[in-house]
Amino acid sequence: MQNSEHPPLLGFLLLLLLLLLDGKEIEAFTSSVPSVLKSLSGLRTTTTKTLATALSATTGTSDTHWMDFLKFDGATPTFDVLAKTKEYSACTKYEELESYYDHERYVFRGSIIGPITSKDVRETQQGFNILDAYPDLTIDKFGYTIDPENPFKCFWFERWRGTNKEAIQIGPIKLPKTDAIADIPTHVMSVNWTPEEKIIYSCLSSPLDRFEGNTKGQGAVFGLLSTGGLPLPISSVGNPALIVNQKLVAPLIKQKAFSDENDIPTWWKSKARGADANDV
């Protein structure tokens, strides 16, 4: 067992220094070693106490995270959030989903998409037939659970599989069918409800295991596009090629990776857009 008071690296450095000193210097040095070690031990104790104090202060801070807005001041839902989420997630068409949203305040955010409003989601869907291109697409949903820190928020897993049997239309671009099967890595979805039983925020995670499936780590819609033959940048946060694609190329084909600044609800505080790295 290693001596916790005198770490091995410190002992090695002391030995190395002794080898470089002559006799008188060794005597002078060795006489000071106990006080040096005592000082180091005291420094470690002080540092540990300081860290513990800092952590304690952080834990008890009165500052709140900007997304704590979604907890509605500690209110308790008057409806069954789990049942409502299952009802919502069973919808397969956007027209069915619309009635669930708090349209004035709704935000969708994925790891590399958004923030985007319900209006822009609807308009983007109109020029984007990705689901029609996979007529046998199945979305297995499982593991529904309420966030223990926010009773208005519900998580669940999704696993997408389907065959590209029809051409994919992306604005003016049309990709011929590939007849390839998309086996997409599992991701997590979540929705945050309001006390009025409307969804104010939806989030889609990046793939939980990028080695799962056959899309080389491309998740959700990106996995469908990749299987449909569209060359894509690596879908990771901070990828410059993806950011350029989202900010310069997407608007040219009337697609949006995020909404215009004036349309994003004021409760959304992050200035990161699309695949930008986090700013808060």
Short mmCIF file of C-alpha atoms in Angstrom, two decimals:
data_model
loop_
_atom_site.label_atom_id
_atom_site.label_comp_id
_atom_site.label_asym_id
_atom_site.label_seq_id
_atom_site.Cartn_x
_atom_site.Cartn_y
_atom_site.Cartn_z
CA MET A 1 0.00 0.00 0.00
CA GLN A 2 1.32 3.47 -0.92
CA ASN A 3 1.98 5.96 1.87
CA SER A 4 -0.71 8.61 1.49
CA GLU A 5 1.37 11.15 3.42
CA HIS A 6 4.39 11.04 1.06
CA PRO A 7 3.33 10.29 -2.54
CA PRO A 8 5.79 8.12 -4.58
CA LEU A 9 6.54 10.93 -7.04
CA LEU A 10 7.54 13.27 -4.22
CA GLY A 11 9.86 10.58 -2.77
CA PHE A 12 11.49 10.08 -6.18
CA LEU A 13 12.10 13.81 -6.59
CA LEU A 14 13.65 14.04 -3.12
CA LEU A 15 15.99 11.13 -3.91
CA LEU A 16 16.99 12.70 -7.22
CA LEU A 17 17.79 15.98 -5.51
CA LEU A 18 19.89 14.24 -2.85
CA LEU A 19 22.01 12.61 -5.58
CA LEU A 20 22.83 16.02 -6.99
CA LEU A 21 24.01 17.55 -3.69
CA ASP A 22 27.38 17.27 -1.91
CA GLY A 23 27.77 16.20 1.73
CA LYS A 24 27.18 19.56 3.45
CA GLU A 25 24.30 20.38 1.20
CA ILE A 26 22.81 16.93 1.92
CA GLU A 27 23.03 17.55 5.66
CA ALA A 28 21.44 20.97 5.33
CA PHE A 29 18.79 19.66 2.99
CA THR A 30 17.85 16.57 5.02
CA SER A 31 17.45 18.67 8.13
CA SER A 32 14.85 20.75 6.32
CA VAL A 33 12.92 17.80 4.84
CA PRO A 34 10.58 17.28 7.84
CA SER A 35 9.53 20.93 7.79
CA VAL A 36 9.04 20.83 4.00
CA LEU A 37 6.88 17.73 4.26
CA LYS A 38 4.95 19.27 7.13
CA SER A 39 4.31 22.39 5.02
CA LEU A 40 3.18 20.29 2.07
CA SER A 41 0.87 18.29 4.31
CA GLY A 42 -0.56 21.50 5.72
CA LEU A 43 -1.02 22.89 2.21
CA ARG A 44 -2.89 19.75 1.18
CA THR A 45 -5.13 19.95 4.26
CA THR A 46 -5.80 23.64 3.63
CA THR A 47 -6.54 22.99 -0.05
CA THR A 48 -8.93 20.15 0.81
CA LYS A 49 -10.77 22.32 3.32
CA THR A 50 -10.92 25.21 0.85
CA LEU A 51 -12.32 22.91 -1.86
CA ALA A 52 -14.89 21.45 0.52
CA THR A 53 -15.93 24.96 1.56
CA ALA A 54 -16.26 26.02 -2.08
CA LEU A 55 -18.33 22.96 -2.96
CA SER A 56 -20.55 23.52 0.05
CA ALA A 57 -21.06 27.14 -0.95
CA THR A 58 -21.84 26.12 -4.54
CA THR A 59 -24.38 23.56 -3.41
CA GLY A 60 -26.16 26.06 -1.25
CA THR A 61 -26.03 28.97 -3.67
CA SER A 62 -29.17 31.01 -4.31
CA ASP A 63 -28.30 31.47 -8.00
CA THR A 64 -30.55 29.50 -10.33
CA HIS A 65 -29.84 28.04 -13.75
CA TRP A 66 -31.70 29.80 -16.57
CA MET A 67 -33.44 26.55 -17.50
CA ASP A 68 -34.93 26.32 -14.01
CA PHE A 69 -37.65 28.50 -15.52
CA LEU A 70 -39.04 25.18 -16.82
CA LYS A 71 -39.75 24.05 -13.25
CA PHE A 72 -42.35 26.83 -12.84
CA ASP A 73 -41.26 27.91 -9.37
CA GLY A 74 -41.63 24.44 -7.90
CA ALA A 75 -45.25 23.96 -8.96
CA THR A 76 -46.79 20.49 -9.04
CA PRO A 77 -48.51 19.25 -12.22
CA THR A 78 -52.27 18.83 -11.93
CA PHE A 79 -52.25 16.25 -14.73
CA ASP A 80 -50.49 12.95 -15.44
CA VAL A 81 -47.30 14.06 -17.20
CA LEU A 82 -46.23 10.51 -18.04
CA ALA A 83 -49.58 9.59 -19.61
CA LYS A 84 -49.76 12.89 -21.48
CA THR A 85 -46.25 12.37 -22.86
CA LYS A 86 -47.08 8.86 -24.08
CA GLU A 87 -50.22 10.25 -25.74
CA TYR A 88 -48.18 12.97 -27.45
CA SER A 89 -45.35 10.69 -28.56
CA ALA A 90 -47.82 8.29 -30.17
CA CYS A 91 -48.65 10.96 -32.79
CA THR A 92 -47.06 10.37 -36.20
CA LYS A 93 -47.97 13.53 -38.13
CA TYR A 94 -47.11 17.14 -37.35
CA GLU A 95 -50.77 18.12 -37.69
CA GLU A 96 -51.51 15.83 -34.75
CA LEU A 97 -48.70 17.30 -32.67
CA GLU A 98 -49.56 20.98 -33.10
CA SER A 99 -52.34 21.06 -30.53
CA TYR A 100 -49.90 20.03 -27.79
CA TYR A 101 -47.55 23.01 -28.18
CA ASP A 102 -47.39 26.35 -26.40
CA HIS A 103 -46.70 28.01 -29.74
CA GLU A 104 -45.72 31.41 -28.36
CA ARG A 105 -42.99 29.95 -26.17
CA TYR A 106 -42.16 26.59 -27.75
CA VAL A 107 -38.52 25.69 -28.49
CA PHE A 108 -37.08 22.53 -30.01
CA ARG A 109 -33.40 21.86 -29.42
CA GLY A 110 -31.23 18.93 -30.49
CA SER A 111 -27.52 18.57 -29.89
CA ILE A 112 -26.81 20.19 -33.28
CA ILE A 113 -30.22 21.60 -34.30
CA GLY A 114 -32.13 24.57 -32.88
CA PRO A 115 -33.32 26.48 -31.06
CA ILE A 116 -36.23 26.37 -33.46
CA THR A 117 -39.83 27.49 -33.00
CA SER A 118 -42.97 25.48 -33.72
CA LYS A 119 -43.70 27.72 -36.72
CA ASP A 120 -40.31 27.00 -38.26
CA VAL A 121 -40.62 23.29 -37.51
CA ARG A 122 -43.91 23.27 -39.41
CA GLU A 123 -42.56 25.24 -42.38
CA THR A 124 -39.42 23.12 -42.58
CA GLN A 125 -41.53 19.96 -42.64
CA GLN A 126 -43.46 21.26 -45.65
CA GLY A 127 -40.37 21.19 -47.88
CA PHE A 128 -38.85 18.11 -46.32
CA ASN A 129 -40.43 14.68 -46.95
CA ILE A 130 -37.91 12.55 -45.08
CA LEU A 131 -40.52 10.40 -43.34
CA ASP A 132 -42.41 9.78 -46.61
CA ALA A 133 -39.16 8.46 -48.09
CA TYR A 134 -39.15 5.71 -45.44
CA PRO A 135 -42.69 4.27 -45.64
CA ASP A 136 -41.81 1.32 -43.39
CA LEU A 137 -40.09 3.45 -40.75
CA THR A 138 -40.61 2.17 -37.22
CA ILE A 139 -39.83 4.22 -34.14
CA ASP A 140 -39.61 2.05 -31.04
CA LYS A 141 -40.27 4.12 -27.91
CA PHE A 142 -39.53 2.84 -24.45
CA GLY A 143 -38.27 3.73 -20.98
CA TYR A 144 -40.57 6.65 -20.21
CA THR A 145 -39.56 8.34 -16.97
CA ILE A 146 -40.22 11.63 -15.17
CA ASP A 147 -37.24 13.81 -14.32
CA PRO A 148 -36.82 13.49 -10.53
CA GLU A 149 -35.78 17.16 -10.41
CA ASN A 150 -38.57 18.50 -12.63
CA PRO A 151 -42.05 16.91 -12.49
CA PHE A 152 -43.04 18.71 -15.72
CA LYS A 153 -40.32 16.94 -17.75
CA CYS A 154 -40.48 13.42 -19.20
CA PHE A 155 -37.74 11.42 -20.93
CA TRP A 156 -37.95 8.37 -23.20
CA PHE A 157 -35.74 6.40 -25.59
CA GLU A 158 -36.26 6.07 -29.35
CA ARG A 159 -34.77 3.64 -31.87
CA TRP A 160 -35.47 4.28 -35.57
CA ARG A 161 -35.36 1.69 -38.38
CA GLY A 162 -36.59 1.87 -41.97
CA THR A 163 -35.87 1.42 -45.68
CA ASN A 164 -35.33 4.28 -48.13
CA LYS A 165 -38.02 3.27 -50.62
CA GLU A 166 -38.85 6.72 -52.04
CA ALA A 167 -36.89 9.77 -53.21
CA ILE A 168 -35.96 12.31 -50.53
CA GLN A 169 -36.99 15.91 -51.19
CA ILE A 170 -35.03 18.64 -49.39
CA GLY A 171 -36.25 21.98 -50.71
CA PRO A 172 -35.24 22.04 -54.38
CA ILE A 173 -32.94 19.01 -53.99
CA LYS A 174 -34.23 15.53 -54.81
CA LEU A 175 -32.28 12.42 -53.86
CA PRO A 176 -33.17 9.17 -55.67
CA LYS A 177 -34.12 6.25 -53.45
CA THR A 178 -31.31 3.93 -52.36
CA ASP A 179 -33.36 0.96 -51.08
CA ALA A 180 -30.89 0.90 -48.20
CA ILE A 181 -31.94 0.06 -44.64
CA ALA A 182 -31.32 2.66 -41.95
CA ASP A 183 -30.62 1.19 -38.53
CA ILE A 184 -30.15 4.31 -36.43
CA PRO A 185 -28.49 4.53 -32.99
CA THR A 186 -30.78 4.98 -30.00
CA HIS A 187 -31.30 8.50 -28.70
CA VAL A 188 -33.22 10.13 -25.86
CA MET A 189 -36.19 12.44 -26.31
CA SER A 190 -37.66 14.72 -23.67
CA VAL A 191 -40.55 17.16 -23.44
CA ASN A 192 -41.20 19.82 -20.82
CA TRP A 193 -44.83 20.65 -20.12
CA THR A 194 -46.33 23.82 -18.70
CA PRO A 195 -48.89 23.90 -15.87
CA GLU A 196 -51.45 24.54 -18.64
CA GLU A 197 -50.69 21.10 -20.15
CA LYS A 198 -48.81 22.43 -23.19
CA ILE A 199 -45.30 21.55 -24.34
CA ILE A 200 -42.90 24.48 -24.08
CA TYR A 201 -39.64 22.65 -24.77
CA SER A 202 -38.59 19.50 -26.64
CA CYS A 203 -35.09 18.07 -26.74
CA LEU A 204 -33.48 15.31 -28.80
CA SER A 205 -30.11 13.96 -27.71
CA SER A 206 -27.20 12.84 -29.84
CA PRO A 207 -26.84 9.03 -30.24
CA LEU A 208 -26.22 7.27 -26.93
CA ASP A 209 -23.88 4.78 -28.62
CA ARG A 210 -22.45 6.00 -31.92
CA PHE A 211 -21.31 2.46 -32.79
CA GLU A 212 -24.85 1.11 -32.68
CA GLY A 213 -26.67 0.61 -36.00
CA ASN A 214 -25.27 1.18 -39.49
CA THR A 215 -25.24 4.98 -39.95
CA LYS A 216 -21.71 5.53 -38.62
CA GLY A 217 -22.96 7.52 -35.67
CA GLN A 218 -25.42 9.72 -37.55
CA GLY A 219 -28.57 9.96 -35.46
CA ALA A 220 -32.28 10.49 -36.06
CA VAL A 221 -33.01 12.50 -39.24
CA PHE A 222 -29.30 12.74 -40.04
CA GLY A 223 -29.17 8.95 -40.11
CA LEU A 224 -32.09 8.87 -42.55
CA LEU A 225 -30.45 11.47 -44.78
CA SER A 226 -27.14 9.61 -44.74
CA THR A 227 -28.84 6.34 -45.69
CA GLY A 228 -30.67 8.25 -48.43
CA GLY A 229 -27.35 9.14 -50.04
CA LEU A 230 -26.79 12.69 -48.81
CA PRO A 231 -23.12 13.37 -47.94
CA LEU A 232 -23.09 14.90 -44.46
CA PRO A 233 -20.47 16.54 -42.26
CA ILE A 234 -19.77 14.74 -38.99
CA SER A 235 -22.72 15.63 -36.81
CA SER A 236 -20.87 16.77 -33.71
CA VAL A 237 -20.98 19.98 -31.71
CA GLY A 238 -18.34 22.49 -32.80
CA ASN A 239 -17.67 20.93 -36.23
CA PRO A 240 -16.79 23.95 -38.45
CA ALA A 241 -17.97 22.22 -41.65
CA LEU A 242 -21.37 21.50 -40.11
CA ILE A 243 -21.69 25.03 -38.73
CA VAL A 244 -20.94 26.54 -42.17
CA ASN A 245 -23.44 24.16 -43.75
CA GLN A 246 -26.14 25.22 -41.28
CA LYS A 247 -25.52 28.96 -41.44
CA LEU A 248 -24.74 29.41 -45.14
CA VAL A 249 -25.92 26.39 -47.15
CA ALA A 250 -29.23 25.51 -45.44
CA PRO A 251 -30.83 28.95 -46.07
CA LEU A 252 -30.01 28.62 -49.79
CA ILE A 253 -32.32 25.59 -50.02
CA LYS A 254 -34.95 27.17 -47.76
CA GLN A 255 -34.12 25.03 -44.75
CA LYS A 256 -33.43 26.15 -41.19
CA ALA A 257 -31.21 24.61 -38.54
CA PHE A 258 -32.36 27.29 -36.09
CA SER A 259 -34.88 30.11 -35.98
CA ASP A 260 -34.29 33.80 -36.60
CA GLU A 261 -33.18 35.75 -33.54
CA ASN A 262 -36.38 37.78 -33.28
CA ASP A 263 -38.52 34.64 -33.31
CA ILE A 264 -36.77 32.74 -30.51
CA PRO A 265 -38.74 33.03 -27.23
CA THR A 266 -37.12 35.31 -24.66
CA TRP A 267 -36.90 32.59 -21.99
CA TRP A 268 -34.27 30.84 -24.15
CA LYS A 269 -30.98 32.41 -23.01
CA SER A 270 -28.24 30.52 -24.88
CA LYS A 271 -26.80 32.26 -27.94
CA ALA A 272 -25.40 29.01 -29.37
CA ARG A 273 -27.09 28.19 -32.66
CA GLY A 274 -27.19 24.82 -34.40
CA ALA A 275 -23.87 23.03 -33.90
CA ASP A 276 -22.20 25.98 -32.14
CA ALA A 277 -20.36 25.07 -28.94
CA ASN A 278 -22.20 25.89 -25.71
CA ASP A 279 -21.91 29.46 -24.48
CA VAL A 280 -23.66 28.95 -21.13
#
